[in-house]
CSV table of C-alpha atoms in Angstrom, one decimal:
chain,number,residue,atom,x,y,z
A,19,MET,CA,12.9,27.6,4.0
A,20,SER,CA,10.4,28.8,1.4
A,21,LEU,CA,11.1,29.2,-2.3
A,22,PRO,CA,9.4,31.8,-4.5
A,23,GLY,CA,6.3,30.5,-6.3
A,24,GLY,CA,4.7,28.3,-3.7
A,25,CYS,CA,7.5,25.7,-3.2
A,26,THR,CA,9.6,24.6,-0.2
A,27,GLU,CA,13.3,23.7,-0.2
A,28,PRO,CA,14.0,20.2,-1.6
A,29,VAL,CA,15.8,17.5,0.1
A,30,GLU,CA,17.9,14.9,-1.7
A,31,PRO,CA,17.7,11.4,-0.1
A,32,ALA,CA,19.1,8.3,-1.9
A,33,VAL,CA,15.9,6.7,-3.1
A,34,PRO,CA,16.0,3.3,-5.0
A,35,ALA,CA,14.3,3.2,-8.4
A,36,ALA,CA,11.6,0.7,-7.2
A,37,GLU,CA,7.9,0.6,-6.9
A,38,SER,CA,8.1,0.0,-3.2
A,39,ALA,CA,10.5,2.9,-2.5
A,40,THR,CA,9.9,5.4,0.3
A,41,ILE,CA,10.2,9.1,-0.6
A,42,HIS,CA,11.2,11.8,1.8
A,43,TRP,CA,10.6,15.6,1.8
A,44,THR,CA,10.5,18.5,4.2
A,45,GLU,CA,7.2,20.3,4.8
A,46,ALA,CA,6.7,23.2,7.2
A,47,GLY,CA,10.1,22.4,8.6
A,48,ILE,CA,9.2,18.8,9.4
A,49,GLU,CA,10.7,15.7,7.7
A,50,GLN,CA,8.0,13.7,6.0
A,51,GLN,CA,8.0,10.3,4.2
A,52,ALA,CA,5.5,8.2,2.2
A,53,ARG,CA,5.4,5.1,0.1
A,54,TRP,CA,6.1,5.8,-3.6
A,55,HIS,CA,3.5,4.2,-5.8
A,56,SER,CA,4.3,3.7,-9.5
A,57,GLN,CA,2.6,1.0,-11.5
A,58,SER,CA,4.7,2.0,-14.5
A,59,ARG,CA,7.9,1.5,-12.4
A,60,GLN,CA,9.0,5.0,-12.8
A,61,ALA,CA,11.9,5.8,-10.5
A,62,ALA,CA,11.0,7.7,-7.3
A,63,PRO,CA,12.2,11.3,-7.6
A,64,VAL,CA,15.2,12.1,-5.4
A,65,ARG,CA,14.4,15.8,-5.1
A,66,ILE,CA,11.0,16.9,-3.9
A,67,VAL,CA,9.4,20.3,-3.3
A,68,VAL,CA,6.0,21.0,-2.0
A,69,GLY,CA,3.9,23.1,-4.5
A,70,ASP,CA,0.5,24.8,-4.4
A,71,ASP,CA,-1.7,27.1,-6.4
A,72,ARG,CA,0.9,29.9,-6.3
A,73,LEU,CA,3.3,27.8,-8.4
A,74,SER,CA,3.5,29.1,-12.0
A,75,ALA,CA,3.7,26.7,-15.0
A,76,ASP,CA,7.0,28.1,-16.1
A,77,ARG,CA,8.5,27.6,-12.6
A,78,ALA,CA,7.1,24.1,-12.4
A,79,TYR,CA,8.6,23.3,-15.9
A,80,ARG,CA,12.0,24.4,-14.8
A,81,LEU,CA,11.8,22.2,-11.7
A,82,VAL,CA,10.8,19.1,-13.5
A,83,GLN,CA,13.5,19.7,-16.1
A,84,GLN,CA,15.9,19.5,-13.2
A,85,GLY,CA,14.4,16.2,-12.2
A,86,THR,CA,12.6,17.7,-9.1
A,87,GLY,CA,9.3,16.2,-8.1
A,88,ILE,CA,6.5,18.6,-7.1
A,89,LEU,CA,4.2,17.2,-4.3
A,90,TRP,CA,1.0,19.1,-4.8
A,91,ARG,CA,-0.9,20.6,-1.9
A,92,GLY,CA,-3.2,23.0,-3.7
A,93,ASP,CA,-6.5,22.5,-5.6
A,94,PHE,CA,-6.7,19.2,-7.5
A,95,GLN,CA,-8.3,20.8,-10.6
A,96,ASN,CA,-5.5,23.4,-10.7
A,97,ALA,CA,-3.0,20.5,-10.6
A,98,ARG,CA,-4.7,19.0,-13.7
A,99,GLN,CA,-4.4,22.3,-15.4
A,100,LEU,CA,-0.8,22.5,-14.5
A,101,LEU,CA,-0.2,19.0,-15.9
A,102,SER,CA,-1.7,20.1,-19.2
A,103,ALA,CA,0.5,23.2,-19.2
A,104,LEU,CA,3.6,21.2,-18.6
A,105,ALA,CA,2.6,18.8,-21.4
A,106,ARG,CA,2.3,21.8,-23.8
A,107,ARG,CA,5.8,23.0,-22.8
A,108,VAL,CA,7.3,19.5,-23.2
A,109,GLY,CA,5.6,19.2,-26.6
A,110,ARG,CA,7.3,22.3,-27.9
A,111,GLN,CA,10.6,20.4,-27.9
A,112,ARG,CA,9.7,18.4,-31.0
A,113,GLN,CA,12.6,17.9,-33.4
A,114,PRO,CA,12.4,17.3,-37.2
A,115,PRO,CA,12.5,13.7,-38.5
A,116,ARG,CA,15.9,12.1,-38.8
A,117,SER,CA,17.5,10.6,-41.9
A,118,SER,CA,15.9,7.2,-41.7
A,119,ALA,CA,12.5,5.8,-40.5
A,120,ALA,CA,14.3,3.6,-37.9
A,121,ALA,CA,16.2,6.7,-36.5
A,122,THR,CA,13.0,8.7,-36.5
A,123,PHE,CA,11.2,6.0,-34.6
A,124,ARG,CA,14.0,5.9,-32.0
A,125,GLN,CA,13.8,9.6,-31.7
A,126,HIS,CA,10.0,9.4,-31.2
A,127,ARG,CA,10.4,6.7,-28.5
A,128,GLU,CA,13.1,8.8,-26.7
A,129,SER,CA,10.9,11.8,-26.8
A,130,ARG,CA,7.9,10.0,-25.4
A,131,THR,CA,10.0,8.4,-22.7
A,132,ARG,CA,11.4,11.9,-21.7
A,133,GLN,CA,7.9,13.3,-21.8
A,134,ALA,CA,6.6,10.6,-19.4
A,135,GLN,CA,9.5,11.2,-17.1
A,136,LEU,CA,9.0,14.9,-16.9
A,137,LEU,CA,5.2,14.8,-16.5
A,138,GLY,CA,5.5,12.0,-14.0
A,139,LEU,CA,7.2,14.5,-11.6
A,140,LEU,CA,3.9,16.3,-10.6
A,141,LEU,CA,2.8,14.3,-7.6
A,142,VAL,CA,-0.3,14.0,-5.5
A,143,PRO,CA,-0.9,12.2,-2.1
A,144,LEU,CA,-3.2,9.2,-1.7
A,145,ALA,CA,-4.6,8.4,1.7
A,146,SER,CA,-4.9,4.8,3.0
A,147,ASP,CA,-8.5,4.6,1.7
A,148,TYR,CA,-7.4,5.9,-1.7
A,149,SER,CA,-8.9,9.3,-1.1
A,150,VAL,CA,-7.0,12.3,-2.4
A,151,PRO,CA,-6.6,14.9,0.4
A,152,LEU,CA,-6.8,18.0,-1.9
A,153,ARG,CA,-9.5,20.6,-2.5
A,154,ARG,CA,-12.0,19.6,-5.3
A,155,ALA,CA,-10.4,16.2,-5.7
A,156,PRO,CA,-12.7,13.5,-7.2
A,157,ASP,CA,-13.5,10.3,-5.5
A,158,VAL,CA,-11.0,7.9,-7.0
A,159,ALA,CA,-11.3,5.0,-4.5
A,160,VAL,CA,-13.1,2.6,-6.8
A,161,ALA,CA,-10.8,3.4,-9.8
A,162,CYS,CA,-7.7,2.8,-7.6
A,163,THR,CA,-9.1,-0.4,-6.2
A,164,GLU,CA,-9.8,-1.7,-9.7
A,165,ALA,CA,-6.3,-0.8,-10.8
A,166,TYR,CA,-4.2,-1.6,-7.7
A,167,GLY,CA,-6.3,-3.8,-5.4
A,168,VAL,CA,-6.7,-3.2,-1.7
A,169,ALA,CA,-4.7,-0.1,-0.5
A,170,ALA,CA,-1.5,-0.8,1.4
A,171,GLY,CA,-1.4,2.5,3.3
A,172,PRO,CA,-0.9,6.1,2.4
A,173,SER,CA,1.3,6.8,-0.7
A,174,VAL,CA,2.4,9.4,-3.2
A,175,ILE,CA,1.6,8.9,-6.9
A,176,ALA,CA,2.3,10.8,-10.1
A,177,LEU,CA,-0.8,12.8,-11.1
A,178,ARG,CA,-0.3,11.5,-14.7
A,179,GLU,CA,-0.6,7.9,-13.6
A,180,LEU,CA,-3.7,8.8,-11.5
A,181,THR,CA,-5.4,10.4,-14.4
A,182,GLY,CA,-4.7,7.2,-16.4
A,183,VAL,CA,-6.3,5.2,-13.6
A,184,ILE,CA,-9.3,7.5,-13.7
A,185,GLY,CA,-9.5,7.2,-17.5
A,186,ALA,CA,-9.2,3.4,-17.3
A,187,HIS,CA,-12.1,3.3,-14.8
A,188,GLU,CA,-14.2,5.3,-17.3
A,189,TRP,CA,-13.4,2.9,-20.2
A,190,ARG,CA,-14.1,-0.1,-18.0
A,191,HIS,CA,-17.6,1.2,-17.3
A,192,LYS,CA,-18.3,2.8,-20.6
A,193,GLY,CA,-16.8,0.0,-22.7
A,194,VAL,CA,-15.8,-0.1,-26.4
A,195,GLN,CA,-18.4,-0.9,-29.0
A,196,ILE,CA,-17.4,-3.8,-31.2
A,197,PRO,CA,-19.5,-3.9,-34.4
A,198,ALA,CA,-18.6,-7.5,-35.1
A,199,LEU,CA,-20.2,-8.5,-31.8
A,200,GLY,CA,-23.0,-5.9,-31.7
A,201,ALA,CA,-22.0,-5.4,-28.1
A,202,ARG,CA,-19.3,-3.7,-25.9
A,203,ILE,CA,-16.0,-5.0,-24.6
A,204,TYR,CA,-14.9,-3.5,-21.2
A,205,PRO,CA,-11.1,-3.2,-20.9
A,206,HIS,CA,-9.6,-3.3,-17.4
A,207,TYR,CA,-6.7,-1.1,-16.2
A,208,GLY,CA,-3.5,-2.4,-17.7
A,209,VAL,CA,-5.2,-4.4,-20.5
A,210,PHE,CA,-5.0,-3.1,-24.0
A,211,SER,CA,-8.2,-1.7,-25.3
A,212,PRO,CA,-9.5,-3.0,-28.7
A,213,ILE,CA,-10.0,0.4,-30.3
A,214,ARG,CA,-8.3,-0.6,-33.6
A,215,GLY,CA,-11.5,-1.9,-35.3
A,216,GLU,CA,-9.9,-2.9,-38.6
A,217,TYR,CA,-8.1,-6.0,-37.2
A,218,LEU,CA,-11.3,-7.1,-35.5
A,219,ALA,CA,-13.1,-6.9,-38.8
A,220,LEU,CA,-10.4,-9.1,-40.5
A,221,VAL,CA,-11.1,-11.9,-37.9
A,222,SER,CA,-14.8,-11.4,-38.2
A,223,GLU,CA,-14.9,-11.7,-42.0
A,224,ALA,CA,-12.2,-14.3,-42.8
A,225,PRO,CA,-13.6,-17.7,-43.9
A,226,LEU,CA,-13.5,-20.2,-41.1
A,227,PRO,CA,-11.5,-23.3,-42.0
A,228,GLN,CA,-13.6,-26.4,-42.5
A,229,ALA,CA,-11.8,-28.2,-39.7
A,230,VAL,CA,-13.1,-25.8,-37.0
A,231,CYS,CA,-16.7,-26.3,-38.1
A,232,ALA,CA,-16.5,-30.0,-37.3
A,233,SER,CA,-18.2,-31.4,-34.2
A,234,GLY,CA,-15.9,-31.2,-31.2
A,235,ALA,CA,-13.4,-28.9,-32.9
A,236,VAL,CA,-11.4,-26.4,-30.8
A,237,ALA,CA,-10.0,-23.0,-31.5
A,238,PHE,CA,-7.2,-21.2,-29.5
A,239,ASP,CA,-6.9,-17.5,-29.0
A,240,VAL,CA,-3.3,-16.9,-28.0
A,241,GLY,CA,-2.7,-13.7,-26.0
A,242,THR,CA,-6.4,-12.9,-25.6
A,243,GLY,CA,-6.1,-9.6,-23.7
A,244,THR,CA,-9.7,-8.4,-23.3
A,245,GLY,CA,-11.0,-11.6,-24.8
A,246,VAL,CA,-12.4,-9.8,-27.9
A,247,LEU,CA,-11.0,-12.2,-30.5
A,248,ALA,CA,-12.2,-15.2,-28.6
A,249,ALA,CA,-15.6,-13.5,-28.3
A,250,ILE,CA,-15.7,-12.9,-32.1
A,251,LEU,CA,-14.9,-16.6,-32.7
A,252,GLY,CA,-17.6,-17.7,-30.3
A,253,HIS,CA,-20.0,-15.2,-31.8
A,254,ARG,CA,-19.3,-16.7,-35.3
A,255,GLY,CA,-20.3,-20.1,-34.1
A,256,VAL,CA,-17.1,-21.8,-33.0
A,257,GLN,CA,-18.3,-24.3,-30.4
A,258,ARG,CA,-15.3,-24.3,-28.2
A,259,VAL,CA,-12.5,-21.7,-27.8
A,260,ILE,CA,-9.6,-21.7,-25.3
A,261,ALA,CA,-8.2,-18.2,-24.8
A,262,THR,CA,-4.8,-17.8,-23.1
A,263,ASP,CA,-2.9,-14.9,-21.6
A,264,GLN,CA,0.0,-14.9,-19.1
A,265,ASP,CA,-1.2,-11.6,-17.5
A,266,ARG,CA,-3.6,-12.1,-14.6
A,267,ARG,CA,-5.2,-8.8,-15.3
A,268,ALA,CA,-6.0,-9.9,-18.8
A,269,VAL,CA,-7.3,-13.2,-17.7
A,270,ASP,CA,-9.7,-11.6,-15.2
A,271,CYS,CA,-10.8,-9.0,-17.9
A,272,ALA,CA,-11.4,-11.6,-20.6
A,273,ARG,CA,-13.4,-13.8,-18.2
A,274,GLU,CA,-15.6,-10.9,-17.2
A,275,ASN,CA,-16.2,-9.8,-20.8
A,276,LEU,CA,-17.0,-13.3,-22.0
A,277,SER,CA,-19.4,-13.8,-19.1
A,278,ASN,CA,-21.1,-10.5,-20.0
A,279,LEU,CA,-21.5,-11.7,-23.6
A,280,ASN,CA,-23.0,-15.1,-22.4
A,281,LEU,CA,-20.0,-16.9,-23.9
A,282,ALA,CA,-18.4,-18.2,-20.8
A,283,GLY,CA,-19.8,-21.7,-21.5
A,284,ARG,CA,-18.2,-21.7,-24.9
A,285,VAL,CA,-14.9,-19.9,-24.2
A,286,GLU,CA,-12.5,-21.0,-21.5
A,287,VAL,CA,-9.8,-18.6,-20.4
A,288,VAL,CA,-6.5,-20.1,-19.2
A,289,GLU,CA,-3.6,-18.3,-17.6
A,290,THR,CA,-0.5,-19.5,-19.4
A,291,ASP,CA,2.3,-18.4,-21.7
A,292,LEU,CA,1.2,-18.7,-25.4
A,293,PHE,CA,-0.4,-22.1,-26.2
A,294,PRO,CA,-2.6,-24.2,-24.0
A,295,ALA,CA,-2.1,-28.0,-24.0
A,296,GLY,CA,-3.3,-29.9,-27.1
A,297,ARG,CA,-4.1,-29.0,-30.7
A,298,ALA,CA,-6.7,-26.9,-32.3
A,299,ALA,CA,-8.3,-26.6,-35.7
A,300,LEU,CA,-7.8,-22.8,-35.6
A,301,VAL,CA,-5.2,-20.8,-33.7
A,302,VAL,CA,-5.6,-17.1,-33.7
A,303,CYS,CA,-2.9,-14.7,-32.4
A,304,ASN,CA,-2.6,-10.9,-32.5
A,305,PRO,CA,0.9,-10.4,-31.1
A,306,PRO,CA,2.5,-7.0,-30.4
A,307,TRP,CA,3.3,-5.4,-33.8
A,308,ILE,CA,6.5,-3.4,-33.1
A,309,PRO,CA,9.8,-5.1,-32.3
A,310,ALA,CA,11.0,-2.6,-29.6
A,311,MET,CA,11.5,-2.5,-25.9
A,312,PRO,CA,8.3,-1.7,-23.9
A,313,ALA,CA,8.5,1.1,-21.4
A,314,SER,CA,5.4,0.3,-19.3
A,315,THR,CA,3.1,-2.6,-18.5
A,316,LEU,CA,0.6,-1.5,-21.2
A,317,ASP,CA,3.4,-1.2,-23.7
A,318,HIS,CA,3.8,-5.0,-23.8
A,319,ALA,CA,0.6,-5.2,-26.0
A,320,VAL,CA,2.4,-3.0,-28.6
A,321,TYR,CA,6.1,-3.6,-28.3
A,322,ASP,CA,7.7,-7.0,-28.6
A,323,PRO,CA,11.6,-6.9,-28.2
A,324,GLU,CA,13.3,-8.6,-31.1
A,325,SER,CA,9.8,-10.0,-32.2
A,326,ASN,CA,10.1,-12.5,-29.4
A,327,MET,CA,6.4,-13.4,-29.0
A,328,LEU,CA,5.9,-13.4,-32.8
A,329,ARG,CA,8.8,-15.8,-33.3
A,330,ARG,CA,7.7,-18.1,-30.4
A,331,PHE,CA,4.1,-18.2,-31.8
A,332,LEU,CA,5.2,-19.2,-35.3
A,333,ALA,CA,7.8,-21.7,-34.0
A,334,GLY,CA,5.1,-23.4,-31.8
A,335,LEU,CA,2.2,-23.2,-34.1
A,336,LYS,CA,3.0,-26.4,-36.1
A,337,ASP,CA,2.8,-28.5,-32.9
A,338,HIS,CA,-0.5,-27.1,-31.9
A,339,LEU,CA,-2.5,-27.3,-35.2
A,340,GLU,CA,-4.8,-30.2,-36.1
A,341,PRO,CA,-4.4,-31.7,-39.6
A,342,GLU,CA,-5.9,-29.2,-42.1
A,343,GLY,CA,-6.1,-26.6,-39.3
A,344,GLU,CA,-5.1,-23.0,-39.8
A,345,GLY,CA,-3.2,-20.4,-37.8
A,346,TRP,CA,-4.4,-16.8,-38.2
A,347,LEU,CA,-1.7,-14.3,-37.5
A,348,VAL,CA,-3.0,-10.7,-37.2
A,349,LEU,CA,-0.1,-8.3,-37.8
A,350,SER,CA,0.4,-4.8,-39.0
A,351,ASP,CA,3.3,-4.0,-41.4
A,352,LEU,CA,4.1,-0.8,-39.4
A,353,ALA,CA,7.4,-2.3,-38.3
A,354,GLU,CA,8.3,-2.7,-42.0
A,355,HIS,CA,7.7,1.0,-42.7
A,356,LEU,CA,9.7,1.9,-39.6
A,357,GLU,CA,12.6,-0.3,-40.9
A,358,LEU,CA,12.5,-2.4,-37.7
A,359,ARG,CA,11.6,-5.7,-39.4
A,360,SER,CA,11.5,-6.5,-43.1
A,361,ARG,CA,8.8,-8.5,-45.0
A,362,GLY,CA,11.6,-10.9,-45.9
A,363,GLU,CA,12.4,-11.5,-42.2
A,364,LEU,CA,8.7,-12.2,-41.5
A,365,LEU,CA,8.4,-14.7,-44.4
A,366,ALA,CA,11.6,-16.4,-43.3
A,367,MET,CA,10.2,-16.9,-39.8
A,368,ILE,CA,7.1,-18.4,-41.3
A,369,ASP,CA,9.1,-20.7,-43.6
A,370,GLU,CA,11.6,-21.8,-40.8
A,371,SER,CA,8.6,-22.7,-38.6
A,372,GLY,CA,7.4,-25.3,-41.2
A,373,LEU,CA,4.4,-23.1,-42.3
A,374,VAL,CA,3.1,-21.8,-45.6
A,375,VAL,CA,0.9,-18.8,-46.3
A,376,VAL,CA,-2.4,-19.9,-47.9
A,377,ASP,CA,-4.0,-16.5,-48.0
A,378,ARG,CA,-3.5,-12.9,-46.7
A,379,SER,CA,-6.2,-10.2,-46.4
A,380,GLY,CA,-5.4,-6.6,-45.4
A,381,THR,CA,-6.9,-3.3,-44.5
A,382,ALA,CA,-5.8,0.2,-44.0
A,383,PRO,CA,-6.0,1.8,-40.6
A,384,THR,CA,-8.9,4.0,-39.7
A,385,HIS,CA,-7.7,5.6,-36.5
A,386,ARG,CA,-7.1,9.3,-36.2
A,387,ARG,CA,-3.3,9.2,-36.0
A,388,ALA,CA,-3.0,7.7,-39.5
A,389,GLY,CA,-4.1,11.1,-40.9
A,390,ASP,CA,-2.2,13.3,-38.5
A,391,THR,CA,0.4,15.0,-40.7
A,392,GLY,CA,2.0,16.5,-37.6
A,393,ASP,CA,2.9,13.1,-36.2
A,394,LEU,CA,6.6,12.4,-36.4
A,395,LEU,CA,5.7,8.9,-37.7
A,396,HIS,CA,3.1,10.0,-40.2
A,397,ALA,CA,4.9,8.6,-43.3
A,398,ALA,CA,4.9,5.1,-41.7
A,399,ARG,CA,1.4,5.3,-40.2
A,400,SER,CA,-0.2,6.5,-43.4
A,401,ALA,CA,1.3,3.6,-45.4
A,402,GLU,CA,0.4,0.9,-42.7
A,403,ILE,CA,-1.6,-2.1,-43.7
A,404,THR,CA,-2.9,-4.6,-41.1
A,405,SER,CA,-3.1,-8.1,-42.4
A,406,LEU,CA,-4.6,-11.5,-41.4
A,407,TRP,CA,-2.1,-14.1,-42.5
A,408,ARG,CA,-3.7,-17.6,-42.9
A,409,LEU,CA,-1.1,-20.2,-42.3
A,410,LYS,CA,-1.0,-24.0,-42.6
A,411,VAL,CA,1.6,-26.7,-41.8
A,412,ARG,CA,3.8,-27.3,-44.8
């Protein structure tokens, strides 16, 4: 049965909220099914209609508000325009800031989560070779292979996620210029891009401890991501760096970047949680800055529930520093302005870990959002300072 506006009647199967779920819908009177693909682990929609170019943005918005997925069968570029129209409608639901910074932050996170859920309901098909069987669809096979590996058969994916995959592919091939290196870093899909240049400058300009300049000295880069901080250390002349990450994507990304920079012989990348074996004259870590629950894979680079990684890094640092070695903690105070962690709590963590602060240098953010007065978190962002804390064993 057809619905007005280019949709067909939805069906309501019981679909588990899992990446490997199978979704079902009715199309031209025939029951259809496909594998649900969601790298962000968004739950598969339990109601699905088939939409095309006749579907208005207002009608689509009402459907997604009801939790109904729209499987697109029209022109691909029209689907992208519809996604933009839905984003504008979702954005109109902004509420004024709440009574405290922490409450406003929670409101912001809830709003972003809700936005992701609604926009994630506009769906497109992917064939078994990662082609998109829609008019004017781009060739996304290479981008999808980079993000997901070899295809496991036909699937259905949120258009929002697919545009993220396309964007990640473009970043991977265009790269991010790093002034401290005079070269580019190429982030992979799912690996946080080093676009916040101010923290890179802190690591590039801080005085190296004498211990790391000695013959045979080693530095650790804990949680390396793209490998950018390890590359800066190698570029500054540190003879041996061991970079670690527990995420296989990040390990592969860092190795590729370091090879491109001709630093693979100087920097070793190890897949492990936090510290590698042994001690180092310098240990650098740029942990997630905000103590809150991540909502996606990429969020783990920004959100650290209960400051877990920060606490574990500080607690283990004493046992991984050489005598007279230093630990460099790169950390924004945004959490303090959001009332999620106080300066006193941070200093207490440092003290309880048997460490002392020997110096701290800081810099204000230069990114666009720091000056966006329309941002719900503008007050906190505009006051933010990113610091490099130089720590030693007490």
